[in-house]
Each structure stands twice: as C-alpha cells, then as structure tokens.
CSV table of C-alpha atoms and ligand atoms in Angstrom, one decimal:
chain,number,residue,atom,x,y,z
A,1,UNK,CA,-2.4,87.6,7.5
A,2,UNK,CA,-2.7,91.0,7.0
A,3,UNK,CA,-0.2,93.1,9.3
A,4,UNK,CA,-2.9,95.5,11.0
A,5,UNK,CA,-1.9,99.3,10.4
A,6,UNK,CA,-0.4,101.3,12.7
A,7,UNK,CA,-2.6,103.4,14.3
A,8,UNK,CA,-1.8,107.5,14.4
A,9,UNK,CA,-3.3,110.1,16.5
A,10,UNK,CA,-2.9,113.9,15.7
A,11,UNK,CA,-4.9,116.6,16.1
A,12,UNK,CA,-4.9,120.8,15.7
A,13,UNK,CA,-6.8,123.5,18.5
A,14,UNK,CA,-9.5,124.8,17.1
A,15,UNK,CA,-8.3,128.5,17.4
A,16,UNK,CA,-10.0,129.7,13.7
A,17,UNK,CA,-10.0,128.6,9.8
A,18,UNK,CA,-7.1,126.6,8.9
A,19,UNK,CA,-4.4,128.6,6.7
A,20,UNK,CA,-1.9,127.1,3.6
A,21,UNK,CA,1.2,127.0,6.1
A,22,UNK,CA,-1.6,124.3,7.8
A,23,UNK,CA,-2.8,122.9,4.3
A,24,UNK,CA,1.1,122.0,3.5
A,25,UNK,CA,2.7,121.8,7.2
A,26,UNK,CA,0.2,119.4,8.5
A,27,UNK,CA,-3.1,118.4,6.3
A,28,UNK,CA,-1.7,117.1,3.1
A,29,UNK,CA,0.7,115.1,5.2
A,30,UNK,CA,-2.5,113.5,6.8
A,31,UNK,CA,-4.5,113.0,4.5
A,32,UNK,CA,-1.7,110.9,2.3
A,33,UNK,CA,-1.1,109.1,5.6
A,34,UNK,CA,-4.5,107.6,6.3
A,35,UNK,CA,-3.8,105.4,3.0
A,36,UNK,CA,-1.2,103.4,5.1
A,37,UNK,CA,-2.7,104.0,8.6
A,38,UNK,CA,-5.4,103.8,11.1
A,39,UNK,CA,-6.1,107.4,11.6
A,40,UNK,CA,-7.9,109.2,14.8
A,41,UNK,CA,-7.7,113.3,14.2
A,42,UNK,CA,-8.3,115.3,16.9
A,43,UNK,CA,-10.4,118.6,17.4
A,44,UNK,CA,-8.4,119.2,20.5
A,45,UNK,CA,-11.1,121.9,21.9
A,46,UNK,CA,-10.3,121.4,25.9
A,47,UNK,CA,-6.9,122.5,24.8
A,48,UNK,CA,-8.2,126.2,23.3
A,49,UNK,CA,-9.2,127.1,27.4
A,50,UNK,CA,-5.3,126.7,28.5
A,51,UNK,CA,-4.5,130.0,26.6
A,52,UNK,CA,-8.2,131.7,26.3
A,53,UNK,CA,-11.0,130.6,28.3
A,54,UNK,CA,-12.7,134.2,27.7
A,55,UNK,CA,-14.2,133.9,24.5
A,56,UNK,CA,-16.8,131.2,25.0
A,57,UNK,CA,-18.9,131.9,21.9
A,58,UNK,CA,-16.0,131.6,19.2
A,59,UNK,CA,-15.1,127.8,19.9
A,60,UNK,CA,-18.4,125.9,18.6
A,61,UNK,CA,-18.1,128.1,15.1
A,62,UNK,CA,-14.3,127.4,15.2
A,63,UNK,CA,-14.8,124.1,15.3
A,64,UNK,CA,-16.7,123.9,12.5
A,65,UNK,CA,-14.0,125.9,10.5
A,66,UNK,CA,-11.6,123.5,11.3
A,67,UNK,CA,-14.0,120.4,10.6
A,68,UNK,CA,-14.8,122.0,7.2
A,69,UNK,CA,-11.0,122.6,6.1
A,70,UNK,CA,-9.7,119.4,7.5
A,71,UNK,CA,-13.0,117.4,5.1
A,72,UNK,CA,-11.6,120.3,2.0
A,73,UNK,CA,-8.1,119.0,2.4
A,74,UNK,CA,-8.8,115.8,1.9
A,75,UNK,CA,-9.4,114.0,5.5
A,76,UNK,CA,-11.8,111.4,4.9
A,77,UNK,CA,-14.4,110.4,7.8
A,78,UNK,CA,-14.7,107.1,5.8
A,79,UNK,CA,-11.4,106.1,6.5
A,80,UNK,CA,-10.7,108.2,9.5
A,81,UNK,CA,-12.5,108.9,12.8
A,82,UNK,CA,-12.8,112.9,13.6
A,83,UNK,CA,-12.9,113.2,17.7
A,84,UNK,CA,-14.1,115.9,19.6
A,85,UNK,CA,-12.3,115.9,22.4
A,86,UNK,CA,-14.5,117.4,25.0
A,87,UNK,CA,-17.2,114.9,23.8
A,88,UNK,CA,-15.5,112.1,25.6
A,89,UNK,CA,-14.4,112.6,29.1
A,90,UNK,CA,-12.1,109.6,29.3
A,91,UNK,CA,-9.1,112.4,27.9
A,92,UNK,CA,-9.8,114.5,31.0
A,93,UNK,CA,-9.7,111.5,33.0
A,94,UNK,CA,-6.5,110.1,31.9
A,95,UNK,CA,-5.1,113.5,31.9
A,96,UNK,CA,-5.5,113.0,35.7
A,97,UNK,CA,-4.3,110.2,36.0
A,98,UNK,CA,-0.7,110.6,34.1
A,99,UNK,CA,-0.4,113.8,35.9
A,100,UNK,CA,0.7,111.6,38.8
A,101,UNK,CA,3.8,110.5,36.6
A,102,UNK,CA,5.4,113.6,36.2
A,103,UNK,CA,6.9,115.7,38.2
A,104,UNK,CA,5.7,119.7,38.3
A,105,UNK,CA,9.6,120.9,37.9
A,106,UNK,CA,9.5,118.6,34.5
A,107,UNK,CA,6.4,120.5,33.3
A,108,UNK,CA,8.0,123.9,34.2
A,109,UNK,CA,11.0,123.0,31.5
A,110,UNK,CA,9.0,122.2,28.6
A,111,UNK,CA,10.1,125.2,26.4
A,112,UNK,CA,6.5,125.6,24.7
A,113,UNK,CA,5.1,126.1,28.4
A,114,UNK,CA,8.3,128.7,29.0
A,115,UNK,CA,7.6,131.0,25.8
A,116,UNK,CA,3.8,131.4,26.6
A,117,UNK,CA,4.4,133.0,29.8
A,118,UNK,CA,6.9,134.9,28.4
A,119,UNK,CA,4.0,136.1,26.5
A,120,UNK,CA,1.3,136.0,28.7
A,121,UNK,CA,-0.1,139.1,30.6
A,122,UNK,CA,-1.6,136.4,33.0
A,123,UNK,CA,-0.1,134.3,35.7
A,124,UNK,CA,0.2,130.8,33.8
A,125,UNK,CA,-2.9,128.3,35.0
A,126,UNK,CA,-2.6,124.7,36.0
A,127,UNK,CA,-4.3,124.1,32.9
A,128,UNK,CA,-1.6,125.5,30.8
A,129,UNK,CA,1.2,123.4,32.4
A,130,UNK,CA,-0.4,120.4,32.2
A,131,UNK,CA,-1.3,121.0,29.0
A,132,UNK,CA,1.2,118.5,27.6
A,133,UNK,CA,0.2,115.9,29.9
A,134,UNK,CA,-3.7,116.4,28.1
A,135,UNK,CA,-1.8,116.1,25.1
A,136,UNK,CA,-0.1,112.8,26.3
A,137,UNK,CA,-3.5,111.4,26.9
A,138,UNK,CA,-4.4,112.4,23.7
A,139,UNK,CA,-2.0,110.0,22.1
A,140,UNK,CA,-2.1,107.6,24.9
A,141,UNK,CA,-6.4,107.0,25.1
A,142,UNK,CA,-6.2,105.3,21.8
A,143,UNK,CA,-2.5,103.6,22.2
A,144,UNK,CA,-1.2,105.4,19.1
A,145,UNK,CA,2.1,104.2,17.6
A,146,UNK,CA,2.9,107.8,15.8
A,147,UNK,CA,1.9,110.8,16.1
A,148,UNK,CA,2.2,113.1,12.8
A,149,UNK,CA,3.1,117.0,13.7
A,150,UNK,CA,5.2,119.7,13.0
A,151,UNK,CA,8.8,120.4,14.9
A,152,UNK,CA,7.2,122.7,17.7
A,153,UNK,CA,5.1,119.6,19.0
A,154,UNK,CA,8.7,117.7,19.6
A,155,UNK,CA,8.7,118.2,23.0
A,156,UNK,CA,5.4,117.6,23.9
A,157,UNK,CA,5.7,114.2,22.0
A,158,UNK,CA,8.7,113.7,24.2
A,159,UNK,CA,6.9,113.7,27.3
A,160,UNK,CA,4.0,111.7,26.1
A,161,UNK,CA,7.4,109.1,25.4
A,162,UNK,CA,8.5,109.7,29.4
A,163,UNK,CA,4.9,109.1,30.9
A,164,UNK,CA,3.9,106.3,28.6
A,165,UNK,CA,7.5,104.5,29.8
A,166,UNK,CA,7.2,105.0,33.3
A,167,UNK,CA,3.2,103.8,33.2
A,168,UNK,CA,4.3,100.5,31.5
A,169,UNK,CA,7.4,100.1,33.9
A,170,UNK,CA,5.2,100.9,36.9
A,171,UNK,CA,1.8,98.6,35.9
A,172,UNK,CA,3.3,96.4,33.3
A,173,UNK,CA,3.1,97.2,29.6
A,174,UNK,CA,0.2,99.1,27.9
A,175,UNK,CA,0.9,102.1,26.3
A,176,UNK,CA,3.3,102.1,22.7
A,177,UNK,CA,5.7,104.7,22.9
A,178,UNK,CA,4.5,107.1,20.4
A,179,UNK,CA,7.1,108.1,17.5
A,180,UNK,CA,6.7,111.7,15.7
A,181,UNK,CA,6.4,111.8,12.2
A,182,UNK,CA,7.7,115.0,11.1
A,183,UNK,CA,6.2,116.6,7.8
A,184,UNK,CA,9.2,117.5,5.3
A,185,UNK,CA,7.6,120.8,4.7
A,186,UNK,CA,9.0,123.6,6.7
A,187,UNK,CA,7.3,126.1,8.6
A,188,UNK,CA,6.1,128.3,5.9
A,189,UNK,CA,6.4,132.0,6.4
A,190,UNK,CA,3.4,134.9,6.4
A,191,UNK,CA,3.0,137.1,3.9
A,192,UNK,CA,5.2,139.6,6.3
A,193,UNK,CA,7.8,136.8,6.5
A,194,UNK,CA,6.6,136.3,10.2
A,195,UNK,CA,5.6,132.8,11.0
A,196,UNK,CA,2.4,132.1,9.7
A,197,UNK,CA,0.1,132.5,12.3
A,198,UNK,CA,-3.5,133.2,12.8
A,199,UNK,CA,-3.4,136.2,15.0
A,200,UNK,CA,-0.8,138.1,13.5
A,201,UNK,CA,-2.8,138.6,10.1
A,202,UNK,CA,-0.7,137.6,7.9
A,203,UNK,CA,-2.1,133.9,6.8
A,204,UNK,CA,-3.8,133.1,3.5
A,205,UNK,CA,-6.7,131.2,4.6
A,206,UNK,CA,-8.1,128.1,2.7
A,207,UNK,CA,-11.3,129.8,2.9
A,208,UNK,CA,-9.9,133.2,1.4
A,209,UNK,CA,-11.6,133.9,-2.2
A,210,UNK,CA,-9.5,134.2,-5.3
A,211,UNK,CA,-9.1,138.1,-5.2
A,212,UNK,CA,-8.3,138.1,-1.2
A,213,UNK,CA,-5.7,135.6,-2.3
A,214,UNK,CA,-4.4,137.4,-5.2
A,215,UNK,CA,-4.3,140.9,-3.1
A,216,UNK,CA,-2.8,139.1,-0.5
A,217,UNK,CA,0.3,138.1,-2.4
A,218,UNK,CA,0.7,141.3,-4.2
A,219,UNK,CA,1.8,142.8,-0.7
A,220,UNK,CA,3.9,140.2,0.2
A,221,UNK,CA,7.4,141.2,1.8
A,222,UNK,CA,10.4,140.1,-0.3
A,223,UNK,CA,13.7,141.1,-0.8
A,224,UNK,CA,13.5,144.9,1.3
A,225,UNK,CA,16.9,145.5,-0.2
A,226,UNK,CA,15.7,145.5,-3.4
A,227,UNK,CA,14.5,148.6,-5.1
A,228,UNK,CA,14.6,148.2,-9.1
A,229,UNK,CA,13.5,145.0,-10.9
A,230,UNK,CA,17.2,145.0,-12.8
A,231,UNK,CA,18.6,144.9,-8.7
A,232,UNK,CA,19.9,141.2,-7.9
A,233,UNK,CA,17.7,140.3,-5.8
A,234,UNK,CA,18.0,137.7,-3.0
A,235,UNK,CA,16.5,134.2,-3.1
A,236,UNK,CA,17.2,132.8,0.2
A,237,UNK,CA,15.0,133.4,2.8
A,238,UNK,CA,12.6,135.2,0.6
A,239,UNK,CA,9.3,134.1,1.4
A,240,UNK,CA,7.8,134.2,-2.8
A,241,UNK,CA,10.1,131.8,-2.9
A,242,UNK,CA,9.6,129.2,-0.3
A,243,UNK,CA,6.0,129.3,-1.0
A,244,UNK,CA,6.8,128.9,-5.1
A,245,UNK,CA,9.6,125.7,-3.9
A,246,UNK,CA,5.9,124.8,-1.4
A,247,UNK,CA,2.8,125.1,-4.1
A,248,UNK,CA,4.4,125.3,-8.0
A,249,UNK,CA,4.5,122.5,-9.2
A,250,UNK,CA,6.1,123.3,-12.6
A,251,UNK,CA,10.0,123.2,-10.4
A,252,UNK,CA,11.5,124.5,-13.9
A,253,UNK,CA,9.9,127.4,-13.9
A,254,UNK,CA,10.6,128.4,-10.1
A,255,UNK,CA,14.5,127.2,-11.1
A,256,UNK,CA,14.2,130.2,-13.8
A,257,UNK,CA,12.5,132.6,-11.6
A,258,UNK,CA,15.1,132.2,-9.2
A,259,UNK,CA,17.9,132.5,-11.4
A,260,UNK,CA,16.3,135.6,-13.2
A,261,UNK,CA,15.5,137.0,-9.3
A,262,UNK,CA,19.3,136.4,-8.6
A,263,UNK,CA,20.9,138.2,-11.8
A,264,UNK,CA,18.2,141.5,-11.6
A,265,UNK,CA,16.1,139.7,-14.7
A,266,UNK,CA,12.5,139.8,-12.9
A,267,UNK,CA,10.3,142.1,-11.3
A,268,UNK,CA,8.4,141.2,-8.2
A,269,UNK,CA,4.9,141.8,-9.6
A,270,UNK,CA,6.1,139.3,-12.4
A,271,UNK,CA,6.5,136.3,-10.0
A,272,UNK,CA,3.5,137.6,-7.6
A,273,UNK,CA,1.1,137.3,-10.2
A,274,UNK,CA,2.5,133.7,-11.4
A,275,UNK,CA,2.7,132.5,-7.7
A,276,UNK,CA,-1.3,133.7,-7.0
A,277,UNK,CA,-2.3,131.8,-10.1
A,278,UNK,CA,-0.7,128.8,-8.9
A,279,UNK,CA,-2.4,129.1,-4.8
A,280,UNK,CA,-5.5,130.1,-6.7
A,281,UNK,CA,-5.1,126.9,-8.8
A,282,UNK,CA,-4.2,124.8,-6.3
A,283,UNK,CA,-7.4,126.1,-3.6
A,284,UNK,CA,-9.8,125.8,-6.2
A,285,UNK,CA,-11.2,122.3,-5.7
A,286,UNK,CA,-10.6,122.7,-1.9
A,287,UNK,CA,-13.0,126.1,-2.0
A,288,UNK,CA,-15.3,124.2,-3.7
A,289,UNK,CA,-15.6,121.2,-1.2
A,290,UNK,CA,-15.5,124.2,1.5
A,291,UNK,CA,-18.1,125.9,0.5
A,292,UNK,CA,-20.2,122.9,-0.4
A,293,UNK,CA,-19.8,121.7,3.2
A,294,UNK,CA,-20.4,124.9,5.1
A,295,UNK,CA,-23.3,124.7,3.5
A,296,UNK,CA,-24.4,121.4,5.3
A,297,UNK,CA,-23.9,121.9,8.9
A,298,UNK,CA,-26.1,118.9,9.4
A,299,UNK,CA,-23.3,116.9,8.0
A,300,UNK,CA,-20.8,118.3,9.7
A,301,UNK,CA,-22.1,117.7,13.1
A,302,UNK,CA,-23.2,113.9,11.7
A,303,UNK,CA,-19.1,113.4,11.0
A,304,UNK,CA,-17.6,114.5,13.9
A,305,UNK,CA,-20.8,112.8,16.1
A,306,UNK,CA,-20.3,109.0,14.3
A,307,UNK,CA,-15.9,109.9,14.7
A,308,UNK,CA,-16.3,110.6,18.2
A,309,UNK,CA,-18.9,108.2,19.2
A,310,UNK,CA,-16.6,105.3,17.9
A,311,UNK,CA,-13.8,106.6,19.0
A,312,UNK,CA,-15.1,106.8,22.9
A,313,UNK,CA,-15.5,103.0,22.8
A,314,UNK,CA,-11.6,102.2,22.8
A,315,UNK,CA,-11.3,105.4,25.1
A,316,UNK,CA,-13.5,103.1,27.8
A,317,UNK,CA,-11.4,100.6,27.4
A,318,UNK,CA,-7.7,102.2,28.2
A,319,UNK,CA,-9.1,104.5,30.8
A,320,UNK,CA,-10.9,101.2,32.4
A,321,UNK,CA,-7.2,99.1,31.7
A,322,UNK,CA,-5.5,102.4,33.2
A,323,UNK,CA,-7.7,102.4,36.3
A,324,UNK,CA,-7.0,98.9,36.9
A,325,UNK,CA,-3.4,99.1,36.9
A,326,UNK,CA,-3.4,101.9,38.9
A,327,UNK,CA,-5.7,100.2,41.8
A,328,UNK,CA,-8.6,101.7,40.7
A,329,UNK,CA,-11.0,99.4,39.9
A,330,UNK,CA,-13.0,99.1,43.0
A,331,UNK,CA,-15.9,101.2,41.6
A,332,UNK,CA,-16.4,99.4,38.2
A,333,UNK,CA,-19.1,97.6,38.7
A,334,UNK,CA,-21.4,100.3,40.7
A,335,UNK,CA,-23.3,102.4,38.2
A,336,UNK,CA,-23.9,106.0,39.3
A,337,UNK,CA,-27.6,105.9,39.3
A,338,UNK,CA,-27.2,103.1,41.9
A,339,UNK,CA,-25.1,105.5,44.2
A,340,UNK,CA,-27.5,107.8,44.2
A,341,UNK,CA,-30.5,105.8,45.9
A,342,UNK,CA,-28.2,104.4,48.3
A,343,UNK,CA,-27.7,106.1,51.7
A,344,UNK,CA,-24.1,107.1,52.0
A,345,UNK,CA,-23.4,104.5,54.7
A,346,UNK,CA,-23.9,101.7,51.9
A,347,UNK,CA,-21.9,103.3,49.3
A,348,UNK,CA,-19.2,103.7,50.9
A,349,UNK,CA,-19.4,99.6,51.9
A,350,UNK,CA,-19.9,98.9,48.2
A,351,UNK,CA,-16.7,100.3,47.2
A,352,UNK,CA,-14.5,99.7,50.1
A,353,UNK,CA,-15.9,96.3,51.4
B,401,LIG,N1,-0.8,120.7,20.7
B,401,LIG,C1,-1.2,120.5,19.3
B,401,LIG,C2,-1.0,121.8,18.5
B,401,LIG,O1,-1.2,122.9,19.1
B,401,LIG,C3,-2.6,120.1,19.2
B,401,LIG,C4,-2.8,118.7,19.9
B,401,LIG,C5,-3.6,118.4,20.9
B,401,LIG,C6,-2.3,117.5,19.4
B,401,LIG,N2,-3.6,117.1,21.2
B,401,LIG,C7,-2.8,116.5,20.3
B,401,LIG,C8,-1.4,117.1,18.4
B,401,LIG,C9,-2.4,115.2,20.2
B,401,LIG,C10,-1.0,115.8,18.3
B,401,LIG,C11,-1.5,114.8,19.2
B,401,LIG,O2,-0.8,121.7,17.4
C-alpha cells in the first residue's frame, strides 16, 4: 500500500502583496513540496490584529493579494487546500486551550515576541504573546508532521514542539511533533540591502510591472565603496549579487560577472540591466496568471471558500478529540439552539448531570 503523505501546514499573514524575497524564501519551496505532500496553506488573518488591529479595511483586499500571488507562484487549490483562518473558529479554540500548557514566563522569552516590543510604541497585548501559541494551533488543528518556513519562525515551531509534547504526555498521544523544513534560500536582501520587507519600501513585488522592476533595480545599493566601474568592487554581501546567485539561472554568466566585478572589469549599470531582464523574465508568466486572477474575484473567494470549508471538517475533529482529553466533553451532544429554549435551570442539569 501506498505510504500516505505527510501532511504540511504553513501559512504567511496577510500584511500586503507578496514580494520575490517571498516568491524564493517561501513560495517556490511550497509549491515543489505539495508534489510529495498533503498540503494545508494558511491565510493566517487573526494573526495580522496581534501587531495592527487599526486598519480594519486593508485585511479583506490583503487577503486577496496574498491569495492571488500564492495561485501566481504556483500553489495549486487542486492539490492543496487554502484556509482562512478566521473562517474556522476551532484555531481560536484550540488556541485556548494550549494556552493552559505554557507557562506566561515561557511566552515572554520567545525572542520574536522580545524584538516587537522593542519596537512597539504600544504596551504588548495578550494577543501578541500568545501569538505563538495561535500559531501552535495552527500546526496542531490539522496534526501536521512539518511545517515549511523560513529561520525566523524557528522558535515559534519550537514551542508548537513543547506544547504538542506535553499534551500527548498529559492525555495520551495525539498531536505529531511538527519538524521545520527550512528553505535553502537565504533571506534575500532589499533593494537598500535592508531585509526585504514590506514596510520599509524596498521589496520588488510580484505584482510590480516590468518598468517598476527595471527602475527598481537600477537604484539598488551595491558596493558604496565603489566609485569608478575599473574600481574592484566587492562581491560578498552585495545584494546584485545574491539576487543574480537567487534568479539567474545561466550560473556561468553570474561566475563571470563576479570575477569581472572583483578585478574593476564591469560597471554596475552593466549587471543591473542583465539582472532586471532576468526578474523580468522570470515574473512574466507569474504577472500573467496575476493579473488573469485579479481579474476573477469570484474565483478567488470560490478557492479559499472550498480550501477552508474542507479543511474545518478535520479542525472538528481535533478540537472535539482535544476537548475530550482535556475533560471537556460534557457539552457534545447539546446543540446551542437547544440551550437556548431551555430555562437555565435545565441547562445547567444537561451538562452537569
Ligand atoms: N507566523 C508566520 C509568519 O509570520 C505565519 C503563520 C501563522 C504560520 N500561522 C502559521 C506559519 C502556522 C507556519 C505555520 O510568517
């Protein structure tokens, strides 16, 4: 028989478009995965209020920027279910519930928690600090195996590992531990050699047209020591050229550029202009698709409605199997209409008696 395949959860916040430090961090990685794998990707929306929860209008369209970028990059809905998270309540639920398996001191060390309030203007919510534990149940609803993200993430799946281990030693076993899958590509840089990052403007986004692109890498930082094109200039570090090691895929020719760069044999408009052909190249097809899609809302909504709405059957399952364990399971057979046309008296016998 046929060993079943492992299933994955992972998942991004849907805080704008997606950029190409996402397209070759995160989405190329999935989408090759979901040949080997059962796959559940994530719109992790109930996350997006732990850092801003005063812009209510901008999550529905961001949403559908992320939907639209994930389908572009490949993520296939026939393969893979797309979940919207706060579209089934059993994550809040189980988020909860695991909160009573770890300690708030625990929370206060994870160092993702620690550099937001460093940057906060706000005093941190107890949204924000449980916001790995929501994460936890994430990964822990549909019993995932691995969880495919970049290095940052390590320590959130880390304490998804803790809780899931202490549930299963405390009830008996039901949760896998879940193993990160780390994507080989390394953070890739902005074009200001910052990290690439949506609110500091300096990310190429998927949805960017050829000439944004193209501008955009003409003013990318480089070597700042380097005044004349016959200066050897320095390779390492130098963000044209971990996005030329990232997107070209003729390696020779980055090997020549680089030696040429080192020895004061190249200007930087040269390689710019060769390195925007080969994004542009490369984004074509994935504009294409784009633009394609965002012109069918009506199928966008239809994807991430069919994802989530089969994905919510096996979250009814853990959360019920979660309740159990835990002692819960007194009210599972009372429906909530029935509660309400019953005096208070009798409800209260239902569950207890
Ligand atoms: N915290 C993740 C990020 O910011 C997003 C996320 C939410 C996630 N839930 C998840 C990732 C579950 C993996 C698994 O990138």
């Amino acid at each position: 028989m046929k060993k079943a395949a492992q299933r994955i959860l992972t998942g991004h916040r849907p805080t704008g478009p997606r950029h190409i430090g996402h397209l070759a961090g995160t989405l190329l990685n999935w989408a090759n995965l979901q040949d080997s794998h059962e796959c559940y990707f994530l719109i992790a929306d109930l996350h997006v209020l732990t850092t801003d929860f005063m812009h209510p209008g901008q999550i529905r369209a961001n949403i559908f920027e992320v939907l639209a970028d994930w389908l572009a990059a490949g993520i296939d809905p026939q393969r893979s279910r797309i979940v919207l998270q706060s579209a089934v309540p059993e994550h809040a639920q189980l988020n909860l519930l695991l909160g009573m398996l770890v300690s708030e001191s625990r929370l206060r060390r994870v160092p993702t928690y620690k550099e937001q309030v460093q940057q906060l203007h706000l005093q941190p919510s107890l949204g924000l600090l449980s916001y790995p534990v929501l994460q936890a149940a994430d990964i822990l609803l549909y019993q995932a195996g691995a969880v495919p993200v970049g290095e940052d993430q390590l320590p959130h799946i880390e304490l998804a590992r803790e809780i899931a281990r202490r549930f299963n030693q405390l009830y008996g076993p039901l949760f896998p531990e879940p193993q990160a899958i780390l994507s080989s590509t390394p953070r890739l840089p902005g074009i200001d050699n910052r990290a690439m990052h949506t609110s500091y403007g300096n990310a190429i986004y998927l949805r960017d047209t050829p000439d944004e692109t193209t501008r955009k890498v003409m003013s990318m930082y480089t070597d700042p020591t380097r005044i004349h094109a016959s200066d050897p200039g320095r390779v390492e570090g130098n963000p044209l050229f971990v996005y030329l090691d990232t997107f070209n895929p003729d390696r020779d020719e980055t090997a020549a550029f680089k030696q040429r760069y080192h020895a004061g044999k190249v200007g930087d408009v040269e390689i710019k202009v060769r390195l925007a052909e080969v994004l542009n190249r490369l984004l074509a097809p994935l504009r294409e698709r784009r633009a394609d899609l965002i012109r069918h809302p009506g199928h966008l909504e239809a994807v991430l409605m069919d994802g989530t709405r089969s994905a919510a059957t096996l979250a009814r399952e853990t959360l019920a199997e979660t309740m159990e364990r835990m002692g819960l399971s007194m009210g599972r057979n009372l429906h909530v209409s029935e509660l309400f046309e019953d005096q208070p008296e009798n409800v209260v016998r239902k569950i207890y008696c």
